[in-house]
Coordinates of C-alpha atoms and ligand atoms in Angstrom, one line a residue:
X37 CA -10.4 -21.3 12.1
X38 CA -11.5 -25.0 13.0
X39 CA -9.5 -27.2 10.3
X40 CA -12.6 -29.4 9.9
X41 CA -16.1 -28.1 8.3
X42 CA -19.4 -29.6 10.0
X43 CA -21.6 -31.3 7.6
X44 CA -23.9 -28.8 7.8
X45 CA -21.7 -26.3 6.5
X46 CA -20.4 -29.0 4.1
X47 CA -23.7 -29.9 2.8
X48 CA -24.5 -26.4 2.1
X49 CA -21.0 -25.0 0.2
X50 CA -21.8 -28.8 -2.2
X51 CA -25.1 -27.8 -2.4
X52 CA -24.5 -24.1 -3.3
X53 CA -21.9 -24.8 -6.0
X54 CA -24.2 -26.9 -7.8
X55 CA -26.6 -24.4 -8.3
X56 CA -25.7 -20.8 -7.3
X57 CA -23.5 -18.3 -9.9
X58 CA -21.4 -15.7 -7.5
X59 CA -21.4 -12.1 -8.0
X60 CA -17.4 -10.9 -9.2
X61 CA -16.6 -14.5 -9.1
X62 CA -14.5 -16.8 -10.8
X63 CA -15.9 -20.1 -10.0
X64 CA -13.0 -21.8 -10.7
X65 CA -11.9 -20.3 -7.2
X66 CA -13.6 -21.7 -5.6
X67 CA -11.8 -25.4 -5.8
X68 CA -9.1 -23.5 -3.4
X69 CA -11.3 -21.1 -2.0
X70 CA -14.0 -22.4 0.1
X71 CA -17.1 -20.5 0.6
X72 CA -17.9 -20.0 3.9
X73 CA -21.9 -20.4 4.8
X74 CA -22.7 -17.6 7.1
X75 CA -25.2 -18.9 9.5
X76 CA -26.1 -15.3 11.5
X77 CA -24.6 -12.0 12.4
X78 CA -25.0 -9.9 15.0
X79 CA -23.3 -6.7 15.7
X80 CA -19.8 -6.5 13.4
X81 CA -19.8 -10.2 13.9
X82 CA -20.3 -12.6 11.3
X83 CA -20.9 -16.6 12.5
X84 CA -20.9 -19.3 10.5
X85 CA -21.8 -23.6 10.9
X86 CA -18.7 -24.1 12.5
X87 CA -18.3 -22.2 15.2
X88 CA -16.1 -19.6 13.6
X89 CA -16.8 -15.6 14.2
X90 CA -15.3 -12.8 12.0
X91 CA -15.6 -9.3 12.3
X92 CA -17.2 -7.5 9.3
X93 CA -14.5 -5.0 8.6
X94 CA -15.6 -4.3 5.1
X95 CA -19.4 -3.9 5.8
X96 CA -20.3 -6.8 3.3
X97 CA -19.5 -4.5 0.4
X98 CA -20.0 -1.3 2.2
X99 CA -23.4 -1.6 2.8
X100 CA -24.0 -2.0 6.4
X101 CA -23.7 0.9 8.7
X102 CA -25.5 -0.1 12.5
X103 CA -24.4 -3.7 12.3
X104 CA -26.0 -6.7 11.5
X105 CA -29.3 -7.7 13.0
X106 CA -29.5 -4.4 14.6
X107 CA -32.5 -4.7 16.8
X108 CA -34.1 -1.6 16.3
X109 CA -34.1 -1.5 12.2
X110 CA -35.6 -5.1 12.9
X111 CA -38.0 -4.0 15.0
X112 CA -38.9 -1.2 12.8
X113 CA -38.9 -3.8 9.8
X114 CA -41.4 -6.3 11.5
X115 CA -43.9 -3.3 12.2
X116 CA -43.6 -2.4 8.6
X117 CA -44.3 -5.7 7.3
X118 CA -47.3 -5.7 9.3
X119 CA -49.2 -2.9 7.8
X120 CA -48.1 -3.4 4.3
X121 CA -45.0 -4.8 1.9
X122 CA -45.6 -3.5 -1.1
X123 CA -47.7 -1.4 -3.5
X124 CA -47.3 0.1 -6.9
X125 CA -45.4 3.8 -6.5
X126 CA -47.1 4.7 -9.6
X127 CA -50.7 6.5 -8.8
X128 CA -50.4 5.7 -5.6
X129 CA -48.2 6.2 -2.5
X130 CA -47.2 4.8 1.8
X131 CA -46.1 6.8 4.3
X132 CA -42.5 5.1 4.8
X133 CA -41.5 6.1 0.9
X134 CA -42.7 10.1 1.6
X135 CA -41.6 10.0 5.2
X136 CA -38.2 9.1 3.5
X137 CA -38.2 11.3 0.8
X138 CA -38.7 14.4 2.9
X139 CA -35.6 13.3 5.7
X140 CA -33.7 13.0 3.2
X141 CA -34.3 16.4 1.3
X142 CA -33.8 17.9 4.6
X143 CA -30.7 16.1 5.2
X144 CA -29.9 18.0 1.2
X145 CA -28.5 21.6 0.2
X146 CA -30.8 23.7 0.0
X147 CA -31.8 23.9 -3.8
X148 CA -32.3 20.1 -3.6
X149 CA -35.9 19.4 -3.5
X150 CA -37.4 16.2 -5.2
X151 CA -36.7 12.6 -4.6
X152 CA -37.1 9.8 -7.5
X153 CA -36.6 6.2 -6.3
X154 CA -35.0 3.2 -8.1
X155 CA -33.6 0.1 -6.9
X156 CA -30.3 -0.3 -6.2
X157 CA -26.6 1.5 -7.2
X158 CA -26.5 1.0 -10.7
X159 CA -29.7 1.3 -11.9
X160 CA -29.6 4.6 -9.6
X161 CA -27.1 5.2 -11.9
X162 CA -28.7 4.7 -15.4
X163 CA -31.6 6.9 -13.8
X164 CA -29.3 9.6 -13.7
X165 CA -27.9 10.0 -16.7
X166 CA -31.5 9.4 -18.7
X167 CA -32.9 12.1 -16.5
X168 CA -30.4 14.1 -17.6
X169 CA -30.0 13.8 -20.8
X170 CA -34.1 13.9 -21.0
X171 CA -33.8 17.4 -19.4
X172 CA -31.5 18.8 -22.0
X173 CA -33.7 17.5 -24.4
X174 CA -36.8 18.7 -23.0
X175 CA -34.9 22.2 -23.2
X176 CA -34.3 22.2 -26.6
X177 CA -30.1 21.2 -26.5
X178 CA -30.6 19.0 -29.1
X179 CA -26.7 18.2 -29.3
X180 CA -26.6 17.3 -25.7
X181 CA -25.9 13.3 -25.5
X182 CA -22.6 12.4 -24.2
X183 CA -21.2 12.3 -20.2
X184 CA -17.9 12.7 -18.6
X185 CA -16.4 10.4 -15.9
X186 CA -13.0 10.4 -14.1
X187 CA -10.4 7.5 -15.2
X188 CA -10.6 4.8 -12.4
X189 CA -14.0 5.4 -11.8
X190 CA -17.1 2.9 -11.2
X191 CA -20.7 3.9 -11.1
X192 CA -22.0 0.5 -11.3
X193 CA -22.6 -3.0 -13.5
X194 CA -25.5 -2.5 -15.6
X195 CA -24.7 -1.1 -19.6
X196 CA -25.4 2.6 -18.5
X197 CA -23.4 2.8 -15.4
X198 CA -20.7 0.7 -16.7
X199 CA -20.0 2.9 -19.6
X200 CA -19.6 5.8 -17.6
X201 CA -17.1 3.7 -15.4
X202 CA -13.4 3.3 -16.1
X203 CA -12.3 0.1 -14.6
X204 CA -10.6 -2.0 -17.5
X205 CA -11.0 -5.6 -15.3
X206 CA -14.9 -4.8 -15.2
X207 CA -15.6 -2.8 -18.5
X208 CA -12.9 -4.0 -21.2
X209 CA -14.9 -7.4 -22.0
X210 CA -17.6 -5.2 -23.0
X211 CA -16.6 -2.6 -24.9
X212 CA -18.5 -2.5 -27.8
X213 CA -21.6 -2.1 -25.9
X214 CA -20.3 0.8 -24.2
X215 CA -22.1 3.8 -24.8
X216 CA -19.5 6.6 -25.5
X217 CA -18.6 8.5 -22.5
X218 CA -15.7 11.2 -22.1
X219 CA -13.1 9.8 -20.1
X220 CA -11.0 12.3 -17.8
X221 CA -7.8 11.7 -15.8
X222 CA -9.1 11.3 -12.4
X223 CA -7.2 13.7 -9.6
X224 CA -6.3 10.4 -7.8
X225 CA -3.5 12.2 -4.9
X226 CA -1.7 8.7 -4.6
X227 CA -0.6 9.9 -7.9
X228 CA 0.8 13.0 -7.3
X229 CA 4.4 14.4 -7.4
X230 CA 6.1 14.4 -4.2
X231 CA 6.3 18.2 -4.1
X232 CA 2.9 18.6 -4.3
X233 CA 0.2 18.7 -1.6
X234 CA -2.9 16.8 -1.9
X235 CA -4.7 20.0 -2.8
X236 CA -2.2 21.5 -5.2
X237 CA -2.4 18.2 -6.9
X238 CA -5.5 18.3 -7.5
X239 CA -5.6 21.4 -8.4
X240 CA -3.0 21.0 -11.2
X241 CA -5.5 17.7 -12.2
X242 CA -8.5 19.8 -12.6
X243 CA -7.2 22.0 -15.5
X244 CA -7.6 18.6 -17.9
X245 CA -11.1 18.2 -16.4
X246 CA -11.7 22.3 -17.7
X247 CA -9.8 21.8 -21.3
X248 CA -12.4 19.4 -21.7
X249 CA -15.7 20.8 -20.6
X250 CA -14.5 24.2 -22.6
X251 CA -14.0 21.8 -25.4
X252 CA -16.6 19.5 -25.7
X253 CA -19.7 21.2 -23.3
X254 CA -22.4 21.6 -26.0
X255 CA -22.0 17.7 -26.5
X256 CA -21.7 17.5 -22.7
X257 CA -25.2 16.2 -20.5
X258 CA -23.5 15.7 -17.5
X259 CA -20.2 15.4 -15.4
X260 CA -20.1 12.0 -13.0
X261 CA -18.1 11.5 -10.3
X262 CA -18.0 9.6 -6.7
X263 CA -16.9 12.5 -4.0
X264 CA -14.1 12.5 -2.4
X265 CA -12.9 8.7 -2.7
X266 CA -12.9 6.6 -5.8
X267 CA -13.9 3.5 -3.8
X268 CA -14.0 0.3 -6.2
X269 CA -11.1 2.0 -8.1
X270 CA -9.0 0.9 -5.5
X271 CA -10.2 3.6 -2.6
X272 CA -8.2 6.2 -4.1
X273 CA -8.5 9.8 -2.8
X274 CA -8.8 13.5 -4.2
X275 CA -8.7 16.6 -2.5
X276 CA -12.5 18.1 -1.6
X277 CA -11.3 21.3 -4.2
X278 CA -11.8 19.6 -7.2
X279 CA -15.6 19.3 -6.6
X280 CA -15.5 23.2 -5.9
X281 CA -14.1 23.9 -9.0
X282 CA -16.1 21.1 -10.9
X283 CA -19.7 22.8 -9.9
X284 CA -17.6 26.6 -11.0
X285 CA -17.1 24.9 -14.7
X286 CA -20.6 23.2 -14.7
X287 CA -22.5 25.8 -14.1
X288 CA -20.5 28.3 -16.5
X289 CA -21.1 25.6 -19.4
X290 CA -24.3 24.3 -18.6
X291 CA -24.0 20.8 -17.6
X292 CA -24.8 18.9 -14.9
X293 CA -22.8 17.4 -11.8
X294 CA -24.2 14.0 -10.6
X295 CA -22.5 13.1 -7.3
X296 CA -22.6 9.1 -6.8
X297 CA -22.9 9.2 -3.3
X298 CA -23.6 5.2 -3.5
X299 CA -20.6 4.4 -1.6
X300 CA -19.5 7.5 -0.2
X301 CA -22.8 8.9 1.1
X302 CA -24.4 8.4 4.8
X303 CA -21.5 9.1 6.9
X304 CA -18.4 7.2 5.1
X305 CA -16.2 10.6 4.3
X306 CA -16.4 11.8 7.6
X307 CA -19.7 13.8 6.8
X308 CA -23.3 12.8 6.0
X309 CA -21.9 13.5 2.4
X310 CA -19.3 13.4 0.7
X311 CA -20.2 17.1 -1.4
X312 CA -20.6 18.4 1.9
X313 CA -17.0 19.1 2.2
X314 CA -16.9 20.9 -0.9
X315 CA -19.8 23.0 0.1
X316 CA -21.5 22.4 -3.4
X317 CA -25.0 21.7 -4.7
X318 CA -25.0 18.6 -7.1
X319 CA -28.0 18.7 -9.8
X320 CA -28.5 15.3 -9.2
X321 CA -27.5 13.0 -6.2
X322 CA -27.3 9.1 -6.3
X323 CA -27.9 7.4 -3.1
X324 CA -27.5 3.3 -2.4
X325 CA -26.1 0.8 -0.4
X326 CA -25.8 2.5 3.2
X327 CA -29.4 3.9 2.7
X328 CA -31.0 1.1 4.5
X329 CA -28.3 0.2 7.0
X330 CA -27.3 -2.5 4.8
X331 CA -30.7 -4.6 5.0
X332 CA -32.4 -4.1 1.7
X333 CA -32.1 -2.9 -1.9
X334 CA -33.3 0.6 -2.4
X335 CA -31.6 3.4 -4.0
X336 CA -32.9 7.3 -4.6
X337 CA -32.0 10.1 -6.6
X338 CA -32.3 13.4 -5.2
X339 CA -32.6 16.8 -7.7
X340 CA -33.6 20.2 -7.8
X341 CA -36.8 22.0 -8.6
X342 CA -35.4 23.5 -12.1
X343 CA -34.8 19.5 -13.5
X344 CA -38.1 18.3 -12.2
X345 CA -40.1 21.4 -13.6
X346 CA -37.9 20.7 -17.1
X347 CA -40.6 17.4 -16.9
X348 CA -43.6 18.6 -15.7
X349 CA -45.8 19.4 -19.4
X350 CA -49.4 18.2 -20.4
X351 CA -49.3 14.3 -21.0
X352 CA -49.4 14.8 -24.4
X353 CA -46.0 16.8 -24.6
X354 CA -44.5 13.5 -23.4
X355 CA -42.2 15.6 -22.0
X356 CA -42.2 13.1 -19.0
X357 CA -39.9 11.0 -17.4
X358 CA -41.5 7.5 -17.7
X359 CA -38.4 5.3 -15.8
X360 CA -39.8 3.1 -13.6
X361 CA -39.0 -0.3 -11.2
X362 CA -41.2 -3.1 -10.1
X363 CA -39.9 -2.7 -6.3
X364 CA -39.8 1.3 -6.8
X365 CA -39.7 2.3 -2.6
X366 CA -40.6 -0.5 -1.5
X367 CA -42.1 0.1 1.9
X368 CA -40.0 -2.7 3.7
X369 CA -37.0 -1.1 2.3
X370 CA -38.1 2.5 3.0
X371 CA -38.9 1.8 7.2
X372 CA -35.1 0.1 6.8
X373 CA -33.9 3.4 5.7
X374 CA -36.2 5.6 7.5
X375 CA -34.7 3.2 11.1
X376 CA -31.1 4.1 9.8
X377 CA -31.9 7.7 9.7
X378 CA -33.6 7.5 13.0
X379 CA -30.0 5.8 14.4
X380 CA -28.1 8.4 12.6
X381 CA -29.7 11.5 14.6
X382 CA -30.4 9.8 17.9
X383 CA -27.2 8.3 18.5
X384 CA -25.5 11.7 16.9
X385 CA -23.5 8.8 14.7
X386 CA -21.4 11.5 12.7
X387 CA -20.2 13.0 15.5
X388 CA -19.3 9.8 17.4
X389 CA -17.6 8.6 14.0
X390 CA -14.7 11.2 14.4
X391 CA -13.9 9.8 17.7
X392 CA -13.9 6.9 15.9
X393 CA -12.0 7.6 13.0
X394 CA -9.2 9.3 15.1
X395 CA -8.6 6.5 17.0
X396 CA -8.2 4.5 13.9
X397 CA -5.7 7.1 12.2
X398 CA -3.8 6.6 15.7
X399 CA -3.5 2.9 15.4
X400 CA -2.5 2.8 11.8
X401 CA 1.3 3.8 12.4
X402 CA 3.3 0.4 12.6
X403 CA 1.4 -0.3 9.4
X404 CA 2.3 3.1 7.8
X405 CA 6.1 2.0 8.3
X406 CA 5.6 -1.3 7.1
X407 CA 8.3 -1.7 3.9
X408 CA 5.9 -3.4 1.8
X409 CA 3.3 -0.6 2.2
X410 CA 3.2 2.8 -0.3
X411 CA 0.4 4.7 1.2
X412 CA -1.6 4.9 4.1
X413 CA -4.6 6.9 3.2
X414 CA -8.4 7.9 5.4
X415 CA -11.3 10.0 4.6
X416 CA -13.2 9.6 7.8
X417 CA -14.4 6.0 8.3
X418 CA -13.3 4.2 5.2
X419 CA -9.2 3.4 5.3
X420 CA -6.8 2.0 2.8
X421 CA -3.2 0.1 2.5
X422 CA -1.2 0.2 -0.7
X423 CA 0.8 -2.6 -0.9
X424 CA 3.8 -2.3 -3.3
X425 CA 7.2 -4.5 -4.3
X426 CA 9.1 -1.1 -3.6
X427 CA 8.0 1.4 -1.4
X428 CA 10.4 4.0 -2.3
X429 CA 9.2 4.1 -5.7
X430 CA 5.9 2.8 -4.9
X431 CA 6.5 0.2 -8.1
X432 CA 3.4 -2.3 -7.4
X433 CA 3.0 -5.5 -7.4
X434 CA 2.4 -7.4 -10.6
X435 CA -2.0 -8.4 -10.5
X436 CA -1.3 -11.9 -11.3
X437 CA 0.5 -12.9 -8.2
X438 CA -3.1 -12.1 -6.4
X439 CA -1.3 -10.8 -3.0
X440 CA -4.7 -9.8 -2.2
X441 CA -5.9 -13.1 -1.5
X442 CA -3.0 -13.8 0.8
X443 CA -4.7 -11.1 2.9
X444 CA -7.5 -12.3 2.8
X445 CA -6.8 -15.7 3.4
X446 CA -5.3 -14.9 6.7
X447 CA -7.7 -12.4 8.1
X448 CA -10.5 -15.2 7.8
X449 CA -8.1 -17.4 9.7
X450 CA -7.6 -14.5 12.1
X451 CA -11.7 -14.3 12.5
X452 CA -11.5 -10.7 10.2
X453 CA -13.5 -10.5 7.0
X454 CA -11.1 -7.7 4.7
X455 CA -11.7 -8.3 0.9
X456 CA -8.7 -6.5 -0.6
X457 CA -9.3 -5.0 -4.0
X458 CA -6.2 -5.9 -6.1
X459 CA -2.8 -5.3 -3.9
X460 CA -5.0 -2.7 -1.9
X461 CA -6.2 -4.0 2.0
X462 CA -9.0 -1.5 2.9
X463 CA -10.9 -1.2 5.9
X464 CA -14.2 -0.1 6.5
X465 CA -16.2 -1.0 9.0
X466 CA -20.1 -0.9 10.6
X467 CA -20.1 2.0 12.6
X468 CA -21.2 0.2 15.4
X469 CA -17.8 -1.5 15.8
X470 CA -15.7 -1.1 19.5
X471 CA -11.9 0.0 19.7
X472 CA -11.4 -3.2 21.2
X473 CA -12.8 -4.7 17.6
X474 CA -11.2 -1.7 15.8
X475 CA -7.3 -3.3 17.4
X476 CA -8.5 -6.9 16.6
X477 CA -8.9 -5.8 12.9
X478 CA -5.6 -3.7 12.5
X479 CA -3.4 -6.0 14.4
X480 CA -4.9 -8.6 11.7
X481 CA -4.2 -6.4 8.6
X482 CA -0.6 -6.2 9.7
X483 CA -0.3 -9.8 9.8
X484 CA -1.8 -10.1 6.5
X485 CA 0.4 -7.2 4.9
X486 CA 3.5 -9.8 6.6
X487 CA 1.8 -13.1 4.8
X488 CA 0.9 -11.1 1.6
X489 CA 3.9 -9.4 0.6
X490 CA 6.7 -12.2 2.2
Ligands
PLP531 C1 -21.6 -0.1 -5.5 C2 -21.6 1.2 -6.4 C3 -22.5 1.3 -7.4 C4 -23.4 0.3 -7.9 O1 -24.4 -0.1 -6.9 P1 -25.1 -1.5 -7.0 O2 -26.1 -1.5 -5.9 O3 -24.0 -2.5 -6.7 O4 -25.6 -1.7 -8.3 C5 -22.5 2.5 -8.1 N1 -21.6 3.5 -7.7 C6 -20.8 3.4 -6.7 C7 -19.9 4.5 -6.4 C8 -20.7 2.2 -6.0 O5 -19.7 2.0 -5.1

């Protein structure tokens, strides 16, 4: 990294301070930290006013999937914005929002077969959980008002999808506004008892999700989770089981599954989907971020016939489901997804990605043997480090000391954007990235693991 800033990038970090709040920010930060004014990207690579490049192993928050400025979701963009940018989804309708919905019901189980759109993750999120608690309702489980969620979850910021999440550093502050939710001990496997595998741990975990639900399932709307890989809480990993014998105790007590795919969906895990390895049929699928290669805010919930026809009643029933969004599939946002899809089944991008993620698993052994590291742990495209003060014990390092930062620190002097979450360095990267990029970014992370645990 250039030691001096141009005055172009000075002029905007003085200008942005004065007036711009950051998202998961302390300000005060930022009188170490300096902000870095990104000036284009193309590809994996971030530039910004100084002539300094980094490669976007994190997919600015997951989100982006074919790379930045990737010419053919522009070009499909610009041909959008031609014919129209935006109508009301109420009463009326465009062609980008239903080709959408049906690409992506085909891209569903089965028994998945209507396709409500919000705005982004969380509000995805509170969708969810009104429809299904509106459904219960509607079928005359009057008792029905409370959900279950996994310990370490996160489903999002806003007061719905925050309550359902279980991240003390996000939710604590707020407590008292929470709405009650059921809170589970997640089958996390970094967790588990040496003797155990993955699966058996998980197995084992699931009995305390059952005690539960045989419990407390006429209170119960709906079960929660993200599939597969808890990815805010730290990117920790469960076994694909625990879904299998989640939709079992669902169905037996009737209650829902929501799957937040918001993170894990559109080729992350290894699969389109994340349920897909469990070989189950959520009631109700949340779908963000990756939906529009990482251009737009759009987010869609997918469900089945029987919760759709639970709403469909004369007006005067007010049996239905009147959530709505300014921005509701907005068509700009829709072509952006409907591109990404396109890229997805042209370029065979889930197939491609297990070259991909093979060759990543194969360049990930110094760092596995590293002393400061605990666990080295992958579901398909989305990797992450454990960094702990003793790795026999796997005794972490105390939160204060901020190791993270260290990391992070020295991948943006190394030209690699990694934001680690806590003491965990996670990588996960635009699909479009090279193996040449894909050695540039671990050789980095083992430098930082050096700096941030010295
Ligand atoms: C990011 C995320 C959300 C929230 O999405 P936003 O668009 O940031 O509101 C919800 N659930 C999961 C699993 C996420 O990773």
């Amino acid at each position: 990294m250039s030691k001096k800033k141009s005055k172009a990038s000075r002029n905007l970090i003085d200008r942005d301070l004065k007036v711009v709040w950051h998202p998961c920010t302390q300000m005060k930060d930022h009188e170490k930290i300096p902000l870095i004014p990104i000036k284009e990207g193309k590809g994996v690579w971030l530039k910004d006013y100084d002539g300094n490049q980094y490669i976007d192993a994190i997919s600015s928050w997951w989100v982006n999937i074919f790379g930045h400025s990737n010419p053919y979701i522009n070009k499909q963009i610009i041909k959008q914005l031609g014919n129209l940018e935006h109508v009301l989804l109420a009463g009326f309708t465009h062609e980008p929002a239903v080709n959408l919905a049906e690409r992506l019901i085909k891209l569903s189980p089965q028994k998945i077969k209507k396709c409500f759109f919000t705005d982004n993750g969380s509000s995805a999120v509170d969708a969810a959980m009104k429809m299904s608690y509106h459904y219960w309702k509607n079928k005359g489980f009057k008792k029905k008002s409370k959900f279950i969620s996994l310990s370490n979850s996160y489903h999002g910021e806003t007061l719905g999808s925050l309550s359902v999440s279980n991240i003390d550093l996000y939710k604590k502050t707020y407590e008292e506004l929470m709405i009650d939710t059921i809170i589970v001990e997640s089958p996390d496997c970094y967790l588990k008892d040496e003797n155990h595998t993955d699966k058996e741990h998980t197995e084992i975990m699931f009995d305390k999700m059952l005690k539960v639900i045989e419990k407390k399932h006429k209170e119960v709307c709906a079960v929660i989770v993200e599939p597969l890989v808890q990815c805010a809480g730290y990117m920790r990993m469960y076994h694909p089981i625990y879904l299998k014998l989640l939709r079992e105790a669902c169905n037996k007590y009737h209650i829902h599954l929501i799957a937040d795919e918001i993170a894990v969906g559109f080729g992350r895990t290894g699969t389109m989907f994340a349920y897909e390895q469990s070989k189950i049929t959520p009631d109700i699928i949340c779908l963000s971020k990756g939906i529009t290669g990482g251009y737009m805010t759009l987010s869609t919930i997918l469900t089945t016939n029987d919760i759709y026809n639970a709403f469909y009643d004369e007006y005067t029933k007010l049996n239905a489901f009147l959530h709505s969004h300014s921005y509701t599939a907005n068509p700009i946002a829709c072509s952006a997804a409907n591109a990404t899809l396109d890229i997805f089944e042209k370029e065979k991008t889930i197939l491609k990605n297990k070259e991909l993620s093979n060759y990543i698993t194969k360049s990930l052994k110094n760092i596995v043997n590293h002393n400061h590291v605990g666990d080295v742990r992958q579901h398909g495209m989305i990797v992450a480090i454990e960094m702990v003060k003793d790795k026999l014990n796997k005794k972490p390092y105390s939160w204060k000391e901020r190791r993270g930062i260290k990391a992070y620190e020295y991948g943006l002097k190394n030209n690699v954007l990694i934001r680690p979450l806590g003491n965990v360095i996670y990588f996960m990267p635009p699909y479009v990235i090279k193996k040449k990029e894909i050695d540039k970014v671990i050789t980095t992370i083992e430098g930082a693991i050096d700096i941030a645990t010295k």
